[in-house]
JSON list of C-alpha atoms in Angstrom, two decimals:
[
{"chain": "A", "resi": 1, "resn": "UNK", "atom": "CA", "xyz": [-101.49, -2.68, 35.92]},
{"chain": "A", "resi": 2, "resn": "UNK", "atom": "CA", "xyz": [-101.73, -0.40, 32.79]},
{"chain": "A", "resi": 3, "resn": "UNK", "atom": "CA", "xyz": [-98.37, -0.53, 30.85]},
{"chain": "A", "resi": 4, "resn": "UNK", "atom": "CA", "xyz": [-98.15, 1.72, 27.70]},
{"chain": "A", "resi": 5, "resn": "UNK", "atom": "CA", "xyz": [-94.50, 1.36, 25.18]},
{"chain": "A", "resi": 6, "resn": "UNK", "atom": "CA", "xyz": [-94.97, 3.98, 22.13]},
{"chain": "A", "resi": 7, "resn": "UNK", "atom": "CA", "xyz": [-92.88, 4.05, 18.86]},
{"chain": "A", "resi": 8, "resn": "UNK", "atom": "CA", "xyz": [-92.66, 5.59, 15.45]},
{"chain": "A", "resi": 9, "resn": "UNK", "atom": "CA", "xyz": [-92.46, 3.29, 12.78]},
{"chain": "A", "resi": 10, "resn": "UNK", "atom": "CA", "xyz": [-90.62, 3.62, 9.61]},
{"chain": "A", "resi": 11, "resn": "UNK", "atom": "CA", "xyz": [-93.46, 1.58, 7.44]},
{"chain": "A", "resi": 12, "resn": "UNK", "atom": "CA", "xyz": [-97.68, 2.72, 6.67]},
{"chain": "A", "resi": 13, "resn": "UNK", "atom": "CA", "xyz": [-100.17, 2.15, 8.88]},
{"chain": "A", "resi": 14, "resn": "UNK", "atom": "CA", "xyz": [-101.43, -0.48, 6.69]},
{"chain": "A", "resi": 15, "resn": "UNK", "atom": "CA", "xyz": [-99.08, -2.76, 6.76]},
{"chain": "A", "resi": 16, "resn": "UNK", "atom": "CA", "xyz": [-98.61, -2.23, 10.51]},
{"chain": "A", "resi": 17, "resn": "UNK", "atom": "CA", "xyz": [-101.94, -3.08, 11.21]},
{"chain": "A", "resi": 18, "resn": "UNK", "atom": "CA", "xyz": [-101.99, -6.29, 9.49]},
{"chain": "A", "resi": 19, "resn": "UNK", "atom": "CA", "xyz": [-98.67, -7.55, 11.52]},
{"chain": "A", "resi": 20, "resn": "UNK", "atom": "CA", "xyz": [-101.06, -7.04, 14.48]},
{"chain": "A", "resi": 21, "resn": "UNK", "atom": "CA", "xyz": [-104.27, -8.65, 13.12]},
{"chain": "A", "resi": 22, "resn": "UNK", "atom": "CA", "xyz": [-102.66, -11.65, 11.40]},
{"chain": "A", "resi": 23, "resn": "UNK", "atom": "CA", "xyz": [-102.44, -14.95, 13.01]},
{"chain": "A", "resi": 24, "resn": "UNK", "atom": "CA", "xyz": [-99.97, -16.02, 10.96]},
{"chain": "A", "resi": 25, "resn": "UNK", "atom": "CA", "xyz": [-97.66, -13.02, 11.22]},
{"chain": "A", "resi": 26, "resn": "UNK", "atom": "CA", "xyz": [-97.84, -12.36, 14.70]},
{"chain": "A", "resi": 27, "resn": "UNK", "atom": "CA", "xyz": [-95.76, -15.76, 16.12]},
{"chain": "A", "resi": 28, "resn": "UNK", "atom": "CA", "xyz": [-92.96, -14.00, 13.49]},
{"chain": "A", "resi": 29, "resn": "UNK", "atom": "CA", "xyz": [-92.73, -11.07, 15.62]},
{"chain": "A", "resi": 30, "resn": "UNK", "atom": "CA", "xyz": [-93.98, -11.78, 19.05]},
{"chain": "A", "resi": 31, "resn": "UNK", "atom": "CA", "xyz": [-91.26, -13.66, 20.13]},
{"chain": "A", "resi": 32, "resn": "UNK", "atom": "CA", "xyz": [-93.35, -15.69, 23.65]},
{"chain": "A", "resi": 33, "resn": "UNK", "atom": "CA", "xyz": [-96.33, -16.61, 20.86]},
{"chain": "A", "resi": 34, "resn": "UNK", "atom": "CA", "xyz": [-95.86, -20.26, 19.30]},
{"chain": "A", "resi": 35, "resn": "UNK", "atom": "CA", "xyz": [-99.11, -19.95, 17.39]},
{"chain": "A", "resi": 36, "resn": "UNK", "atom": "CA", "xyz": [-102.83, -18.70, 17.39]},
{"chain": "A", "resi": 37, "resn": "UNK", "atom": "CA", "xyz": [-106.21, -20.23, 16.32]},
{"chain": "A", "resi": 38, "resn": "UNK", "atom": "CA", "xyz": [-108.94, -19.16, 15.73]},
{"chain": "A", "resi": 39, "resn": "UNK", "atom": "CA", "xyz": [-112.29, -20.58, 17.11]},
{"chain": "A", "resi": 40, "resn": "UNK", "atom": "CA", "xyz": [-115.01, -18.83, 16.06]},
{"chain": "A", "resi": 41, "resn": "UNK", "atom": "CA", "xyz": [-116.09, -17.83, 12.60]},
{"chain": "A", "resi": 42, "resn": "UNK", "atom": "CA", "xyz": [-114.25, -14.43, 11.62]},
{"chain": "A", "resi": 43, "resn": "UNK", "atom": "CA", "xyz": [-116.58, -11.80, 10.11]},
{"chain": "A", "resi": 44, "resn": "UNK", "atom": "CA", "xyz": [-114.47, -9.91, 7.68]},
{"chain": "A", "resi": 45, "resn": "UNK", "atom": "CA", "xyz": [-116.85, -7.19, 8.25]},
{"chain": "A", "resi": 46, "resn": "UNK", "atom": "CA", "xyz": [-117.28, -7.20, 12.22]},
{"chain": "A", "resi": 47, "resn": "UNK", "atom": "CA", "xyz": [-114.40, -9.09, 13.61]},
{"chain": "A", "resi": 48, "resn": "UNK", "atom": "CA", "xyz": [-115.75, -7.46, 17.04]},
{"chain": "A", "resi": 49, "resn": "UNK", "atom": "CA", "xyz": [-116.36, -10.95, 19.24]},
{"chain": "A", "resi": 50, "resn": "UNK", "atom": "CA", "xyz": [-114.07, -13.39, 16.86]},
{"chain": "A", "resi": 51, "resn": "UNK", "atom": "CA", "xyz": [-112.88, -16.00, 19.53]},
{"chain": "A", "resi": 52, "resn": "UNK", "atom": "CA", "xyz": [-109.20, -17.56, 19.68]},
{"chain": "A", "resi": 53, "resn": "UNK", "atom": "CA", "xyz": [-106.99, -19.78, 21.20]},
{"chain": "A", "resi": 54, "resn": "UNK", "atom": "CA", "xyz": [-103.31, -19.10, 21.53]},
{"chain": "A", "resi": 55, "resn": "UNK", "atom": "CA", "xyz": [-99.94, -21.07, 22.34]},
{"chain": "A", "resi": 56, "resn": "UNK", "atom": "CA", "xyz": [-97.47, -19.17, 24.55]},
{"chain": "A", "resi": 57, "resn": "UNK", "atom": "CA", "xyz": [-94.31, -19.62, 25.80]},
{"chain": "A", "resi": 58, "resn": "UNK", "atom": "CA", "xyz": [-93.57, -18.86, 29.62]},
{"chain": "A", "resi": 59, "resn": "UNK", "atom": "CA", "xyz": [-90.13, -19.55, 30.48]},
{"chain": "A", "resi": 60, "resn": "UNK", "atom": "CA", "xyz": [-90.27, -23.86, 30.15]},
{"chain": "A", "resi": 61, "resn": "UNK", "atom": "CA", "xyz": [-93.49, -23.89, 30.04]},
{"chain": "A", "resi": 62, "resn": "UNK", "atom": "CA", "xyz": [-96.49, -23.23, 27.46]},
{"chain": "A", "resi": 63, "resn": "UNK", "atom": "CA", "xyz": [-99.70, -22.10, 28.17]},
{"chain": "A", "resi": 64, "resn": "UNK", "atom": "CA", "xyz": [-102.74, -22.05, 26.28]},
{"chain": "A", "resi": 65, "resn": "UNK", "atom": "CA", "xyz": [-104.76, -18.95, 26.33]},
{"chain": "A", "resi": 66, "resn": "UNK", "atom": "CA", "xyz": [-108.34, -18.55, 25.06]},
{"chain": "A", "resi": 67, "resn": "UNK", "atom": "CA", "xyz": [-109.10, -14.85, 23.98]},
{"chain": "A", "resi": 68, "resn": "UNK", "atom": "CA", "xyz": [-111.91, -12.23, 22.10]},
{"chain": "A", "resi": 69, "resn": "UNK", "atom": "CA", "xyz": [-111.29, -9.36, 19.69]},
{"chain": "A", "resi": 70, "resn": "UNK", "atom": "CA", "xyz": [-112.73, -6.53, 21.48]},
{"chain": "A", "resi": 71, "resn": "UNK", "atom": "CA", "xyz": [-111.82, -3.38, 19.57]},
{"chain": "A", "resi": 72, "resn": "UNK", "atom": "CA", "xyz": [-111.46, -3.32, 15.29]},
{"chain": "A", "resi": 73, "resn": "UNK", "atom": "CA", "xyz": [-110.89, -0.40, 13.69]},
{"chain": "A", "resi": 74, "resn": "UNK", "atom": "CA", "xyz": [-109.42, -0.82, 10.62]},
{"chain": "A", "resi": 75, "resn": "UNK", "atom": "CA", "xyz": [-106.05, 0.65, 10.37]},
{"chain": "A", "resi": 76, "resn": "UNK", "atom": "CA", "xyz": [-106.27, 2.52, 13.27]},
{"chain": "A", "resi": 77, "resn": "UNK", "atom": "CA", "xyz": [-107.63, 0.38, 16.51]},
{"chain": "A", "resi": 78, "resn": "UNK", "atom": "CA", "xyz": [-107.09, -3.27, 17.66]},
{"chain": "A", "resi": 79, "resn": "UNK", "atom": "CA", "xyz": [-107.52, -4.91, 21.08]},
{"chain": "A", "resi": 80, "resn": "UNK", "atom": "CA", "xyz": [-107.51, -8.63, 22.22]},
{"chain": "A", "resi": 81, "resn": "UNK", "atom": "CA", "xyz": [-109.10, -9.68, 25.98]},
{"chain": "A", "resi": 82, "resn": "UNK", "atom": "CA", "xyz": [-106.95, -12.87, 26.73]},
{"chain": "A", "resi": 83, "resn": "UNK", "atom": "CA", "xyz": [-106.19, -15.07, 29.63]},
{"chain": "A", "resi": 84, "resn": "UNK", "atom": "CA", "xyz": [-107.45, -17.37, 32.27]},
{"chain": "A", "resi": 85, "resn": "UNK", "atom": "CA", "xyz": [-108.35, -18.25, 35.71]},
{"chain": "A", "resi": 86, "resn": "UNK", "atom": "CA", "xyz": [-105.24, -16.90, 37.51]},
{"chain": "A", "resi": 87, "resn": "UNK", "atom": "CA", "xyz": [-105.27, -13.48, 34.93]},
{"chain": "A", "resi": 88, "resn": "UNK", "atom": "CA", "xyz": [-107.22, -11.18, 32.19]},
{"chain": "A", "resi": 89, "resn": "UNK", "atom": "CA", "xyz": [-105.83, -8.84, 30.20]},
{"chain": "A", "resi": 90, "resn": "UNK", "atom": "CA", "xyz": [-106.44, -6.54, 27.58]},
{"chain": "A", "resi": 91, "resn": "UNK", "atom": "CA", "xyz": [-103.56, -5.79, 24.81]},
{"chain": "A", "resi": 92, "resn": "UNK", "atom": "CA", "xyz": [-103.98, -3.25, 22.11]},
{"chain": "A", "resi": 93, "resn": "UNK", "atom": "CA", "xyz": [-102.91, -1.12, 19.92]},
{"chain": "A", "resi": 94, "resn": "UNK", "atom": "CA", "xyz": [-103.25, 2.47, 18.71]},
{"chain": "A", "resi": 95, "resn": "UNK", "atom": "CA", "xyz": [-101.82, 3.52, 14.88]},
{"chain": "A", "resi": 96, "resn": "UNK", "atom": "CA", "xyz": [-101.66, 6.73, 13.52]},
{"chain": "A", "resi": 97, "resn": "UNK", "atom": "CA", "xyz": [-99.84, 7.79, 10.70]},
{"chain": "A", "resi": 98, "resn": "UNK", "atom": "CA", "xyz": [-97.99, 10.85, 11.11]},
{"chain": "A", "resi": 99, "resn": "UNK", "atom": "CA", "xyz": [-96.84, 11.81, 7.39]},
{"chain": "A", "resi": 100, "resn": "UNK", "atom": "CA", "xyz": [-94.39, 8.94, 6.05]},
{"chain": "A", "resi": 101, "resn": "UNK", "atom": "CA", "xyz": [-93.81, 7.88, 10.01]},
{"chain": "A", "resi": 102, "resn": "UNK", "atom": "CA", "xyz": [-96.60, 5.44, 12.01]},
{"chain": "A", "resi": 103, "resn": "UNK", "atom": "CA", "xyz": [-97.18, 6.18, 15.95]},
{"chain": "A", "resi": 104, "resn": "UNK", "atom": "CA", "xyz": [-97.90, 2.77, 17.62]},
{"chain": "A", "resi": 105, "resn": "UNK", "atom": "CA", "xyz": [-98.97, 2.71, 20.83]},
{"chain": "A", "resi": 106, "resn": "UNK", "atom": "CA", "xyz": [-98.95, -0.35, 22.91]},
{"chain": "A", "resi": 107, "resn": "UNK", "atom": "CA", "xyz": [-101.50, -0.56, 26.15]},
{"chain": "A", "resi": 108, "resn": "UNK", "atom": "CA", "xyz": [-101.50, -3.43, 28.34]},
{"chain": "A", "resi": 109, "resn": "UNK", "atom": "CA", "xyz": [-103.67, -3.60, 30.97]},
{"chain": "A", "resi": 110, "resn": "UNK", "atom": "CA", "xyz": [-105.07, -6.26, 33.85]},
{"chain": "A", "resi": 111, "resn": "UNK", "atom": "CA", "xyz": [-108.48, -6.78, 32.96]},
{"chain": "A", "resi": 112, "resn": "UNK", "atom": "CA", "xyz": [-108.71, -8.99, 36.61]},
{"chain": "A", "resi": 113, "resn": "UNK", "atom": "CA", "xyz": [-106.12, -10.90, 38.45]},
{"chain": "A", "resi": 114, "resn": "UNK", "atom": "CA", "xyz": [-106.66, -13.75, 41.13]},
{"chain": "A", "resi": 115, "resn": "UNK", "atom": "CA", "xyz": [-105.18, -12.94, 44.40]},
{"chain": "A", "resi": 116, "resn": "UNK", "atom": "CA", "xyz": [-101.69, -14.34, 43.64]},
{"chain": "A", "resi": 117, "resn": "UNK", "atom": "CA", "xyz": [-101.50, -12.45, 41.00]},
{"chain": "A", "resi": 118, "resn": "UNK", "atom": "CA", "xyz": [-102.13, -9.33, 42.45]},
{"chain": "A", "resi": 119, "resn": "UNK", "atom": "CA", "xyz": [-99.71, -10.28, 45.37]},
{"chain": "A", "resi": 120, "resn": "UNK", "atom": "CA", "xyz": [-96.91, -11.30, 43.24]},
{"chain": "A", "resi": 121, "resn": "UNK", "atom": "CA", "xyz": [-98.21, -7.33, 41.54]},
{"chain": "A", "resi": 122, "resn": "UNK", "atom": "CA", "xyz": [-94.39, -6.33, 41.02]},
{"chain": "A", "resi": 123, "resn": "UNK", "atom": "CA", "xyz": [-92.86, -9.20, 39.80]},
{"chain": "A", "resi": 124, "resn": "UNK", "atom": "CA", "xyz": [-95.70, -9.53, 37.22]},
{"chain": "A", "resi": 125, "resn": "UNK", "atom": "CA", "xyz": [-95.69, -5.88, 36.35]},
{"chain": "A", "resi": 126, "resn": "UNK", "atom": "CA", "xyz": [-91.70, -5.97, 35.75]},
{"chain": "A", "resi": 127, "resn": "UNK", "atom": "CA", "xyz": [-92.47, -8.96, 33.45]},
{"chain": "A", "resi": 128, "resn": "UNK", "atom": "CA", "xyz": [-94.99, -7.28, 31.37]},
{"chain": "A", "resi": 129, "resn": "UNK", "atom": "CA", "xyz": [-92.72, -3.89, 31.16]},
{"chain": "A", "resi": 130, "resn": "UNK", "atom": "CA", "xyz": [-90.15, -6.18, 29.71]},
{"chain": "A", "resi": 131, "resn": "UNK", "atom": "CA", "xyz": [-92.26, -8.20, 27.44]},
{"chain": "A", "resi": 132, "resn": "UNK", "atom": "CA", "xyz": [-94.26, -5.09, 26.26]},
{"chain": "A", "resi": 133, "resn": "UNK", "atom": "CA", "xyz": [-90.76, -3.80, 25.63]},
{"chain": "A", "resi": 134, "resn": "UNK", "atom": "CA", "xyz": [-89.68, -6.77, 23.97]},
{"chain": "A", "resi": 135, "resn": "UNK", "atom": "CA", "xyz": [-93.23, -6.32, 21.21]},
{"chain": "A", "resi": 136, "resn": "UNK", "atom": "CA", "xyz": [-93.08, -3.11, 20.69]},
{"chain": "A", "resi": 137, "resn": "UNK", "atom": "CA", "xyz": [-89.34, -3.64, 19.40]},
{"chain": "A", "resi": 138, "resn": "UNK", "atom": "CA", "xyz": [-90.05, -6.24, 17.85]},
{"chain": "A", "resi": 139, "resn": "UNK", "atom": "CA", "xyz": [-93.24, -4.82, 16.24]},
{"chain": "A", "resi": 140, "resn": "UNK", "atom": "CA", "xyz": [-90.98, -2.27, 14.72]},
{"chain": "A", "resi": 141, "resn": "UNK", "atom": "CA", "xyz": [-88.24, -4.50, 13.40]},
{"chain": "A", "resi": 142, "resn": "UNK", "atom": "CA", "xyz": [-90.60, -6.93, 11.63]},
{"chain": "A", "resi": 143, "resn": "UNK", "atom": "CA", "xyz": [-92.51, -4.39, 10.25]},
{"chain": "A", "resi": 144, "resn": "UNK", "atom": "CA", "xyz": [-89.78, -2.22, 8.79]},
{"chain": "A", "resi": 145, "resn": "UNK", "atom": "CA", "xyz": [-88.51, -4.89, 7.24]},
{"chain": "A", "resi": 146, "resn": "UNK", "atom": "CA", "xyz": [-91.15, -5.78, 4.99]},
{"chain": "A", "resi": 147, "resn": "UNK", "atom": "CA", "xyz": [-92.01, -1.97, 3.79]}
]
């Protein structure tokens, strides 16, 4: 599965980048994330490899997923890998200034799926598409409200 969403945000790249990397801000705009807690030291000079745990609402249930920062290019690119024994995803952002606007790409890719998840592919993809649409829209609204 590979889902790509793009948007133009009327906010500077620095502000958008802060919205996608700050564990305190993410639950304010990413509607299904309840909290994020770092489980390793954060090296501000090299955040790649930093691990975290996130609480995510899935319908009536809350699940905890472990993750790791896999890409960190300040103000430009950020990606994490997260999941559990059923699946692993990589979620990445590419942020690029274009004059007074900023172009943002949101990519959600499956890294590993259990047999069940692979068989339920159409349903999982539909849910992931909806989540991606919601997340990119919410990021746009949240970042523009903070400028």
